Coordinates of C-alpha atoms and ligand atoms in Angstrom, one line a residue:
X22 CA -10.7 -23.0 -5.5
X23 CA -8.2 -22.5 -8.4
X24 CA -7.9 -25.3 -11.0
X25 CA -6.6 -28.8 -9.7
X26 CA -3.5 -28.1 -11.7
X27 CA -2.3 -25.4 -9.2
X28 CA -2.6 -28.1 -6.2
X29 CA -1.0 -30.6 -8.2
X30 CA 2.3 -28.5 -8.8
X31 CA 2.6 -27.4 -5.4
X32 CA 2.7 -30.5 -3.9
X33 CA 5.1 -31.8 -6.6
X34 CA 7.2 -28.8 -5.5
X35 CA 6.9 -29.7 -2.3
X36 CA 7.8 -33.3 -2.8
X37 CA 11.2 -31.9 -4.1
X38 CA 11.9 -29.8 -0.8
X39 CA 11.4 -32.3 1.3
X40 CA 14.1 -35.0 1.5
X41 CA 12.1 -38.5 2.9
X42 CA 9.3 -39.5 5.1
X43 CA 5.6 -38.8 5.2
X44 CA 4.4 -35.1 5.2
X45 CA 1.1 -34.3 7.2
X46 CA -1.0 -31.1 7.1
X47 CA -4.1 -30.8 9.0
X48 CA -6.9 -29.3 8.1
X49 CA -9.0 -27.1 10.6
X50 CA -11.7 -28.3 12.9
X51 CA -14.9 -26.3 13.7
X52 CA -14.4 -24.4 17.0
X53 CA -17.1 -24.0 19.4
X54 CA -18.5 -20.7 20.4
X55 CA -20.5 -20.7 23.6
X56 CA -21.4 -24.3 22.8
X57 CA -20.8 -27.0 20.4
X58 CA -23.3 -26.4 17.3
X59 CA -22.9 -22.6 17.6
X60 CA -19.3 -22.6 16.2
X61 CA -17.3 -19.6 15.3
X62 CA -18.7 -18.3 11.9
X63 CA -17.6 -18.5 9.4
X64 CA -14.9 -21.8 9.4
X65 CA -11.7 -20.8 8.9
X66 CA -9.5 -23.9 7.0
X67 CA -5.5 -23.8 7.8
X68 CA -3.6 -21.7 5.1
X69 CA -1.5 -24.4 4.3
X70 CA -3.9 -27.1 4.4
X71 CA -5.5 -24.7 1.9
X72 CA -2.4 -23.5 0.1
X73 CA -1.4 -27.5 -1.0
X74 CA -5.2 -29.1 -1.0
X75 CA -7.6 -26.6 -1.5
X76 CA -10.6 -28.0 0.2
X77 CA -12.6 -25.7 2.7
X78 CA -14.5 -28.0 5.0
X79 CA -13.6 -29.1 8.7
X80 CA -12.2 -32.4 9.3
X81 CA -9.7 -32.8 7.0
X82 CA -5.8 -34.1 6.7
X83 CA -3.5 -34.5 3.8
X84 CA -1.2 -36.4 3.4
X85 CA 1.7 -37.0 0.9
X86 CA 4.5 -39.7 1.0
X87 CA 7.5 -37.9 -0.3
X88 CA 9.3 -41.6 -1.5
X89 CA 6.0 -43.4 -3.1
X90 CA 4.4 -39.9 -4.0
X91 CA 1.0 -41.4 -2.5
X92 CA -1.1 -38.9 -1.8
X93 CA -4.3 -39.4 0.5
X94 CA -6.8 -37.1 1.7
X95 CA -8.4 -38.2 5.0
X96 CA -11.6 -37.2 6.4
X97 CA -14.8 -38.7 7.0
X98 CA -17.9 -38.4 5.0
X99 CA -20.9 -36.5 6.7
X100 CA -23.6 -38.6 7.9
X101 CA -27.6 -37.9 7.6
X102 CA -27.9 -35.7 10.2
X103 CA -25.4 -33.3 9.2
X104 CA -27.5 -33.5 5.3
X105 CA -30.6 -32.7 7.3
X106 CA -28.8 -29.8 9.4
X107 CA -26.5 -28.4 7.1
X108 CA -27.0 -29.4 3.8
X109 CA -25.7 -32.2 1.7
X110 CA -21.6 -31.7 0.8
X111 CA -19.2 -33.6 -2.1
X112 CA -17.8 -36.9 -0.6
X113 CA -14.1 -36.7 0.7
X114 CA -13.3 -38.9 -2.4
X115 CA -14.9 -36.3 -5.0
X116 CA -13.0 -33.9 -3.0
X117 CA -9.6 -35.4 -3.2
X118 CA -10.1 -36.0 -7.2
X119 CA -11.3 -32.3 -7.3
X120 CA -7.5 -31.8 -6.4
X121 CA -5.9 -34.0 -8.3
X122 CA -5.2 -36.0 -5.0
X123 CA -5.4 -39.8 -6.1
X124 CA -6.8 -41.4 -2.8
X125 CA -8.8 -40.8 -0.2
X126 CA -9.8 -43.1 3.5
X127 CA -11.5 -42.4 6.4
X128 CA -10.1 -40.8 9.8
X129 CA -9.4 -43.8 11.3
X130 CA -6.9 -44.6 8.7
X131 CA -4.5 -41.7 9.4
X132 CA -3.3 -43.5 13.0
X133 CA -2.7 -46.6 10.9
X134 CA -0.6 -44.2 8.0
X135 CA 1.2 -42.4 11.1
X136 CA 1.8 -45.6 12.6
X137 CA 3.5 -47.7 9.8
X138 CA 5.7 -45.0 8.8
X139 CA 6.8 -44.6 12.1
X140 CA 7.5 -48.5 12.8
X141 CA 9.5 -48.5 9.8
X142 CA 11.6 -45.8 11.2
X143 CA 10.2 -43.2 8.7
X144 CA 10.5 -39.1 9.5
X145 CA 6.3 -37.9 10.0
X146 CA 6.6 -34.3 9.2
X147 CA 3.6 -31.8 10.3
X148 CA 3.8 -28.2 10.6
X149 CA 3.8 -26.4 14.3
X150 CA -0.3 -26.3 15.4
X151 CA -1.7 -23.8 16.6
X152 CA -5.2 -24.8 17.3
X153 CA -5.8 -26.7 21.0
X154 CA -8.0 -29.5 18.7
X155 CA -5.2 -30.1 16.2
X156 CA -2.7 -30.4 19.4
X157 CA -5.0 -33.3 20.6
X158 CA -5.3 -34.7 17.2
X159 CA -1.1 -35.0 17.2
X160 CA -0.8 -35.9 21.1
X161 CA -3.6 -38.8 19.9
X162 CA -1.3 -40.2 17.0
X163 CA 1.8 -39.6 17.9
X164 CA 1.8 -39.4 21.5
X165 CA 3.8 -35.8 21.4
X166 CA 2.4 -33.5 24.3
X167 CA 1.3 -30.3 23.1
X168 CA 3.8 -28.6 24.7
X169 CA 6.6 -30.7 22.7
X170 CA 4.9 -30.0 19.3
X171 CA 6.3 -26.7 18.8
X172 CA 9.7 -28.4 18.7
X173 CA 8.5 -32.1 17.4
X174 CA 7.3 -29.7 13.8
X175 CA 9.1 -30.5 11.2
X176 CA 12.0 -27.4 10.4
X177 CA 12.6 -29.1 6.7
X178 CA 8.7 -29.1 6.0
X179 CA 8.4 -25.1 7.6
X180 CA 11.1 -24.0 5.6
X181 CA 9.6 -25.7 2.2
X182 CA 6.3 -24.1 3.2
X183 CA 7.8 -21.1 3.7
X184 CA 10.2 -20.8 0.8
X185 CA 7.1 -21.7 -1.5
X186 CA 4.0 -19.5 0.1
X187 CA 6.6 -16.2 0.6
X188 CA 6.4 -15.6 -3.1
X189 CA 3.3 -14.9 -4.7
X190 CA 2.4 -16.2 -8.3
X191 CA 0.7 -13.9 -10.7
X192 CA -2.9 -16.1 -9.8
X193 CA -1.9 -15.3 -5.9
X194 CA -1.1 -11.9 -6.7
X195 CA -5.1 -11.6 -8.6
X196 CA -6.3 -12.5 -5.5
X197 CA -4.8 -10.0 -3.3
X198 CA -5.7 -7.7 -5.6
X199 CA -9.4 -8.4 -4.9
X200 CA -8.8 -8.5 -1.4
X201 CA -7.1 -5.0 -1.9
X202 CA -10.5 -4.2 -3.3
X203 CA -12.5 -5.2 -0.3
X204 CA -10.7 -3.3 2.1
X205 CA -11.5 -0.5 -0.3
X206 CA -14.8 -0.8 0.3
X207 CA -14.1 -1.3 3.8
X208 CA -12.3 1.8 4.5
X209 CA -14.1 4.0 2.2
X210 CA -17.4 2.8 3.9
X211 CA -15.4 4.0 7.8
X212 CA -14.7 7.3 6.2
X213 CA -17.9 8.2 5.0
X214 CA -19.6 7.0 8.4
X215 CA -17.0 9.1 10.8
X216 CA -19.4 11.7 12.4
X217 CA -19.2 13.2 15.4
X218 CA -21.7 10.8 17.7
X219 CA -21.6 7.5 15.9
X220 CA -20.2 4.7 18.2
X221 CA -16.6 3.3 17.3
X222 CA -18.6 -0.2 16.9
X223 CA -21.0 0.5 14.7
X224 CA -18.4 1.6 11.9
X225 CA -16.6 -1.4 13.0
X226 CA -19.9 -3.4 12.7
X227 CA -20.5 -1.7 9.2
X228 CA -17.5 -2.4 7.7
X229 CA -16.9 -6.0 8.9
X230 CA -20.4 -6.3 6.9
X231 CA -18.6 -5.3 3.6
X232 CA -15.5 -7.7 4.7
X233 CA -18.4 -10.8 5.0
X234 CA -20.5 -9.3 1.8
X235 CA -17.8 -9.5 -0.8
X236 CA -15.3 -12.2 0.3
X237 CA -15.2 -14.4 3.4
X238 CA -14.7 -12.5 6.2
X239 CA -12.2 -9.9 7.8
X240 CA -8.4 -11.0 7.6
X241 CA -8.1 -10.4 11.3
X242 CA -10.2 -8.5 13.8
X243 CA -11.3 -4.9 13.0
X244 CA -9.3 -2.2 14.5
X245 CA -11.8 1.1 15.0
X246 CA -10.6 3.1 17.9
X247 CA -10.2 6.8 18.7
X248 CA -7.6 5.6 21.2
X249 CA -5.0 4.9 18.4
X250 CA -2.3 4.8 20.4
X251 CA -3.3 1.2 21.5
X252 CA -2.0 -0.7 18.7
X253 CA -4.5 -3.3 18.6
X254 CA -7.6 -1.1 20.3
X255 CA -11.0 -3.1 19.7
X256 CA -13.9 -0.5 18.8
X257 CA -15.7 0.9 21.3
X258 CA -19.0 2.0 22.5
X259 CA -17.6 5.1 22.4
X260 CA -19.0 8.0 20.3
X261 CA -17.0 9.9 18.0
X262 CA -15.6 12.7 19.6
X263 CA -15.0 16.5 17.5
X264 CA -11.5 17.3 17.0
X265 CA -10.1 13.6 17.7
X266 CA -8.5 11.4 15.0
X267 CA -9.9 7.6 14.8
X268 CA -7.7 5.4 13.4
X269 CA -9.2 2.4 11.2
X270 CA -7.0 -0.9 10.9
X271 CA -8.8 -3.6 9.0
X272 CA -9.1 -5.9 5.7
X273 CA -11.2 -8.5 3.9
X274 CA -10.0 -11.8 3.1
X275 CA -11.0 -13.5 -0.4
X276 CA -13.4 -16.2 -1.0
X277 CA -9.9 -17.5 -1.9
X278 CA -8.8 -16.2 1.7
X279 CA -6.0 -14.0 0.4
X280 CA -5.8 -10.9 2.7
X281 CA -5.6 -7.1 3.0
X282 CA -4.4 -4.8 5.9
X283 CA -4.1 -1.3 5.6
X284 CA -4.5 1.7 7.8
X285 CA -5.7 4.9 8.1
X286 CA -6.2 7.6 10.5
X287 CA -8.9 10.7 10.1
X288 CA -10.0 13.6 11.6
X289 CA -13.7 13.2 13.5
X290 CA -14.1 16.6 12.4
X291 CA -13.4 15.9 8.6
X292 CA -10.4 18.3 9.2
X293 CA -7.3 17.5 10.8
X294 CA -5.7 20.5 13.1
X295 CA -2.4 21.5 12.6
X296 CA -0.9 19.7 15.6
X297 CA -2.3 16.6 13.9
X298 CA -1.1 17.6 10.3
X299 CA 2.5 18.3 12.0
X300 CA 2.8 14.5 13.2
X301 CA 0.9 13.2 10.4
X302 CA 3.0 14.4 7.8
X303 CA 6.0 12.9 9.4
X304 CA 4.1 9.4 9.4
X305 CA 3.3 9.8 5.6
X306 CA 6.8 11.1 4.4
X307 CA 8.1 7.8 6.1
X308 CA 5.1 5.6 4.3
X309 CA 6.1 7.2 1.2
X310 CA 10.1 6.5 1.8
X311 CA 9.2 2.8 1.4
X312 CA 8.0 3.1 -1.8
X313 CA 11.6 4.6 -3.0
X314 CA 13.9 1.6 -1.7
X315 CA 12.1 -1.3 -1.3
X316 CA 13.2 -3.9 -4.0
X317 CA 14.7 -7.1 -4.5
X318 CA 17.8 -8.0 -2.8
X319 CA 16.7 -5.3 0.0
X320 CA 16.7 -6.4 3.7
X321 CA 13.1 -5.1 4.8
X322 CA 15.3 -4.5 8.4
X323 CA 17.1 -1.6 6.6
X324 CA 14.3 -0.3 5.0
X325 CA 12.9 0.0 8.7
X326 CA 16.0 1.1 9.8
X327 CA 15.6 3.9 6.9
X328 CA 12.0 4.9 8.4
X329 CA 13.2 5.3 12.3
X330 CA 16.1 7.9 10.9
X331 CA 13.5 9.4 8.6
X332 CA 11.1 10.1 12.0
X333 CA 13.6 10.5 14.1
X334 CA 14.9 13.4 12.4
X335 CA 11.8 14.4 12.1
X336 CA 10.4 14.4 15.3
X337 CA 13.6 16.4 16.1
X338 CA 12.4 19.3 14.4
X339 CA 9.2 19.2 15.8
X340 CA 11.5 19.6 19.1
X341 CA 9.9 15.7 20.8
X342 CA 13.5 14.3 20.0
X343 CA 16.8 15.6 20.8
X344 CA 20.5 14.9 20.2
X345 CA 22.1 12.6 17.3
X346 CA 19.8 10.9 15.3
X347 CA 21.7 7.7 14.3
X348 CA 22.8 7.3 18.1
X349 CA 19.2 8.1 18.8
X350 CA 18.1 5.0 16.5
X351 CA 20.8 3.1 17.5
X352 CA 19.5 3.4 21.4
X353 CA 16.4 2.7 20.4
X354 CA 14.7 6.1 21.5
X355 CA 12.5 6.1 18.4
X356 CA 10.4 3.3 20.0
X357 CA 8.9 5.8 22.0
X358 CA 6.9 6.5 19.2
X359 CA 7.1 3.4 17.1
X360 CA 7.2 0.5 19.1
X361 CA 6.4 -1.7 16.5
X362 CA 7.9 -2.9 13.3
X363 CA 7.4 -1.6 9.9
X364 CA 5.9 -4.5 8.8
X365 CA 4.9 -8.0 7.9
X366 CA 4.4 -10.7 5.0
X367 CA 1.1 -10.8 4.0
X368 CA -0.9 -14.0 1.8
X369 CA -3.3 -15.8 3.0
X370 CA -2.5 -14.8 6.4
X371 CA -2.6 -11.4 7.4
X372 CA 0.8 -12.0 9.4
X373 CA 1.8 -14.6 6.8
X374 CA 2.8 -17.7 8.1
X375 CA 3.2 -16.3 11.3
X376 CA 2.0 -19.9 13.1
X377 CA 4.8 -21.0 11.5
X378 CA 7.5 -19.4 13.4
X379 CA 8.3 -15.7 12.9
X380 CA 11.9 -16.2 12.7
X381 CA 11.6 -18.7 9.8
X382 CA 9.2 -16.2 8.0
X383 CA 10.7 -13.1 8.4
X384 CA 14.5 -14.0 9.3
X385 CA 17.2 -16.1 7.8
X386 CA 21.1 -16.7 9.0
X387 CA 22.3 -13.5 7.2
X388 CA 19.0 -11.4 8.8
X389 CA 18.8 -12.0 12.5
X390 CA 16.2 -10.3 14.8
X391 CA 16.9 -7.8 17.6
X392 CA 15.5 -9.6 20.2
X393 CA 17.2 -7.5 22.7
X394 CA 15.4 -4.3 22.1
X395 CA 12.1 -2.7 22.7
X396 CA 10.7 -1.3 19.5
X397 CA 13.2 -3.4 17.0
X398 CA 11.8 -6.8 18.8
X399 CA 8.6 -6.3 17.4
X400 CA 10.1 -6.3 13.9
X401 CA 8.0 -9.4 12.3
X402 CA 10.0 -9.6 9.0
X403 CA 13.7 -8.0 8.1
X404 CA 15.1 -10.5 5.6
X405 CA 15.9 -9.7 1.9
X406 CA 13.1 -9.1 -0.7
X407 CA 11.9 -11.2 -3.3
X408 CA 10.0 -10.5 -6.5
X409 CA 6.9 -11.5 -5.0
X410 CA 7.1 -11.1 -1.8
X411 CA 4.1 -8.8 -0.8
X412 CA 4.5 -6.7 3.2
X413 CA 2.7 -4.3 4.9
X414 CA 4.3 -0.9 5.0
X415 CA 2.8 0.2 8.3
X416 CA 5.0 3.0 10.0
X417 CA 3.0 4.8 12.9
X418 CA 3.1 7.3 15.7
X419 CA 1.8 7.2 18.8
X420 CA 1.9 8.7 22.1
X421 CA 1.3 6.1 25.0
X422 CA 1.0 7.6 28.3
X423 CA 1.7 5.1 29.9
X424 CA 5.0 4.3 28.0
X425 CA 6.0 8.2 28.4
X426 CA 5.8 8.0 32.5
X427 CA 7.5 4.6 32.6
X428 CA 10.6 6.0 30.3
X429 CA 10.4 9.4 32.2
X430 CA 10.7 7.1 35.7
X431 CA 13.2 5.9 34.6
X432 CA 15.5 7.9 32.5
X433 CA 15.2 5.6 29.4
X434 CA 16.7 7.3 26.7
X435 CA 17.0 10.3 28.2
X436 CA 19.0 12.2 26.3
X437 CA 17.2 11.9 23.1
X438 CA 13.4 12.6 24.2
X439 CA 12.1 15.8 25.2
X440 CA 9.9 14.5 27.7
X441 CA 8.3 17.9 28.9
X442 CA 7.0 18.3 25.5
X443 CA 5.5 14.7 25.6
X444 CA 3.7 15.7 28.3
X445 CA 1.6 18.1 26.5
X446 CA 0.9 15.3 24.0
X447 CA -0.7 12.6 26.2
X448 CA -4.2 13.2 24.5
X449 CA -2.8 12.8 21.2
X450 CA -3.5 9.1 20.4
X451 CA -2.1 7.9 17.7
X452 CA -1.4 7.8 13.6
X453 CA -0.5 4.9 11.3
X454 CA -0.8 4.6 7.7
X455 CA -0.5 1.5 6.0
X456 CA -0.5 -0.3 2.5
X457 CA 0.3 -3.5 0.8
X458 CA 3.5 -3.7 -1.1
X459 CA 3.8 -5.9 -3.8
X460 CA 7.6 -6.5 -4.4
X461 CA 8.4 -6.9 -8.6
X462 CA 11.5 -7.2 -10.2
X463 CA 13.0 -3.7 -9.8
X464 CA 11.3 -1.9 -7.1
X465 CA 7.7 -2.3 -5.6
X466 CA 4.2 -1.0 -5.9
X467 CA 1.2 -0.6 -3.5
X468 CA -1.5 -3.3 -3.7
X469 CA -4.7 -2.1 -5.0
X470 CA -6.2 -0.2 -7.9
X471 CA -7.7 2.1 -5.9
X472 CA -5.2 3.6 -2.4
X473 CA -7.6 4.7 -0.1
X474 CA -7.0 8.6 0.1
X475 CA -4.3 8.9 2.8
X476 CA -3.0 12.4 1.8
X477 CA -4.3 15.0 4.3
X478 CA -6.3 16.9 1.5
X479 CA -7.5 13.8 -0.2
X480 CA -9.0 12.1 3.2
X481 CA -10.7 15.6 3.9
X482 CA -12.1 16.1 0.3
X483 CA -13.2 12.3 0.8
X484 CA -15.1 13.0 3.4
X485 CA -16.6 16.4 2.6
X486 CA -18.2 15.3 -0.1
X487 CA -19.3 11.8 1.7
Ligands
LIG30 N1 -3.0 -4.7 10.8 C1 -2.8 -5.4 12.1 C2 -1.4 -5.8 12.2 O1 -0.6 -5.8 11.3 O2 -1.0 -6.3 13.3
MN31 MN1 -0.4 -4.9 9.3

């Protein structure tokens, strides 16, 4: 936990965004594995709960009245059982005062909070849920069915959260640089495993270790798979196969639960082939353009714009694209390979804020999404950057066979793809590289003391002498 003082100004900040009424932020509730004591391990406590009150055990709500300034954590002490099982834990008073949060009342009280603001006609603000718990919780004191909640959340409490957590202080940006550090560990640890014959989940297994050993846990589930071309492609039993590439997307969250997410993709052999070397040099020339525009006042959308011309006219050499490469982008042909975005905010969510609405989080009324078109629609964050925004730079490319015969079908962007030589690539998988970009006041910088070795000669002197 950071000092109380930290909790104390946010929510003072906070106070100021939002105009009236009575803001509530729920905590997280243990979720059940297979059954009810063997819950998911280990608790995971809602980033903004976190971000404004700091406390990391279940069963909690805050709340702050934005007109009296009362502020109230709720949640009910543990009883003798739970001592016996688990271990004795501070009271929910000594945790409130741990955060400078002047009361604190049982659960019971929240329905009668809820209810008198709302008899006096007074706005309840809470932020979109995403747990099926927390939608009962609502449904329980406000009678909103979950399926309303999405569009009962408060847009004036969302867009303070959002405004607030998007830029990181200097204490924030501390903590993703120990996160950064983990997924050091994590990804140096994959490189040094990769042998022909060891399983895609036991490197998986190995490194989540390191993720659990130094901080809390993984930032989001580990991506280990010699079938890169799946974007999110769960490790495998699968042994390591000669003369593949594996591709390793994974990072370690803080005790803080601050995040990292990077990518990289390596040769099972310890030495990539040329073929390989031809498309991954195209995926680290565009990784590297990043670093040369990205800066404040910068929409991230033309920076991703910047990337698809960059491959595009890339790939053209390489004779898999064809014709002109702005109409090329412009159709959307580069999707093919990239059907993702370049990236997203990253805090204490790896997709930060993403619960909240992408479009509030990544988009504004001068930035809209391309909703419209495949590739472009999976852009999670185009709006102009901020000293202190920190997103993933996360180009890839990838050959899906299964995208390639549906395109080919049906003469999808035809005229810029050279779908004979695609053909020949089906068995390629896929390659993406990917870092942490801090943005400062005149430019950007990666995340981390350390970059994992992402060159071609670095990642095979890495793991020659490994
Ligand atoms: N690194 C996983 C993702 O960004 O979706
Ligand atoms: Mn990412």
């Amino acid at each position: 936990m950071f000092n109380k003082e930290v909790y104390v100004g946010r929510r003072e900040e906070l106070k100021k965004l939002v105009s009236d009424g009575v803001i509530v932020l729920f905590g997280n509730n243990e979720a059940p594995n297979n059954y009810p004591n063997n819950a998911y391990y280990p608790f995971r406590q809602d980033s903004s709960f976190l971000y404004y009150f700091g406390q990391k055990r279940d069963g909690l709500v805050g709340v702050i009245d934005v007109e009296s300034c009362k502020e109230t954590l709720i949640g009910d002490d543990i009883d003798i059982e739970d001592i016996v099982w688990y271990g004795s834990v501070d009271s929910v008073a000594d945790m409130a005062a741990q955060v400078g949060v002047g009361s604190s009342a049982p659960m019971a009280q929240l329905k009668v909070i809820i209810d008198e603001a709302v008899a006096k006609g007074r706005k309840v603000h809470f932020l979109p849920p995403y747990r099926h718990d927390t939608m009962i919780q609502i449904m329980d004191l406000m009678g909103i069915h979950p399926s309303k909640q999405r569009e009962a959340a408060s847009l004036e409490l969302i867009m303070a959260v959002v405004k607030m957590r998007s830029v990181k202080t200097p204490l924030e940006i501390e903590e993703l640089e120990r996160a950064s550090v983990i997924g050091y560990k994590m990804h140096t640890t994959a490189m040094k495993l990769i042998k022909p014959g060891v399983t895609e989940k036991y490197i998986a297994g190995q490194i989540n270790g390191i993720a659990q050993s130094y901080g809390s846990q993984v930032s989001f589930g580990t991506i280990f798979s010699q079938h890169g071309e799946i974007m999110h492609g769960n490790p495998s039993m699968a042994p390591l196969e000669a003369g593949r590439l594996v591709l390793c997307d994974c990072g370690g969250e803080t005790i803080e639960h601050y995040c990292s997410d990077n990518t990289r993709t390596m040769p099972v052999s310890g030495k990539y082939t040329q073929r390989q070397l031809d498309i991954y040099s195209i995926v680290e020339d565009c990784h590297d353009l990043v670093l040369g525009i990205a800066k404040p006042g910068v929409k991230y959308f033309d920076v991703h714009m910047a990337v698809c011309r960059l491959m595009t006219e890339r790939l053209k050499e390489l004779g898999l694209m064809k014709g002109d490469v702005d109409e090329a982008v412009a159709a959307g042909a580069h999707a093919m390979f990239l059907p993702h975005g370049l990236g997203h905010m990253m805090g204490m969510d790896v997709h930060d804020m993403e619960g909240l609405g992408q479009i509030y989080v990544g988009f504004d009324e001068e930035t809209r999404p391309n909703l419209e078109q495949f590739g472009t629609n999976a852009l999670r964050m185009g709006r102009r950057l901020q000293e202190g925004f920190v997103v993933t730079d996360e180009p890839g490319i990838y050959f899906i066979p299964d995208l390639i015969d549906e395109w080919r079908a049906t003469g999808h962007c035809a005229e810029f793809l050279n779908f004979d030589m695609l053909e020949t690539y089906k068995d390629f998988g896929g390659i993406r590289l990917e870092d942490d970009v801090l943005i400062t006041a005149d430019g950007c910088r990666f995340l981390g003391k350390d970059i994992i070795p992402y060159h071609p000669k670095d990642v095979e002197a890495f793991m020659a002498d490994n």
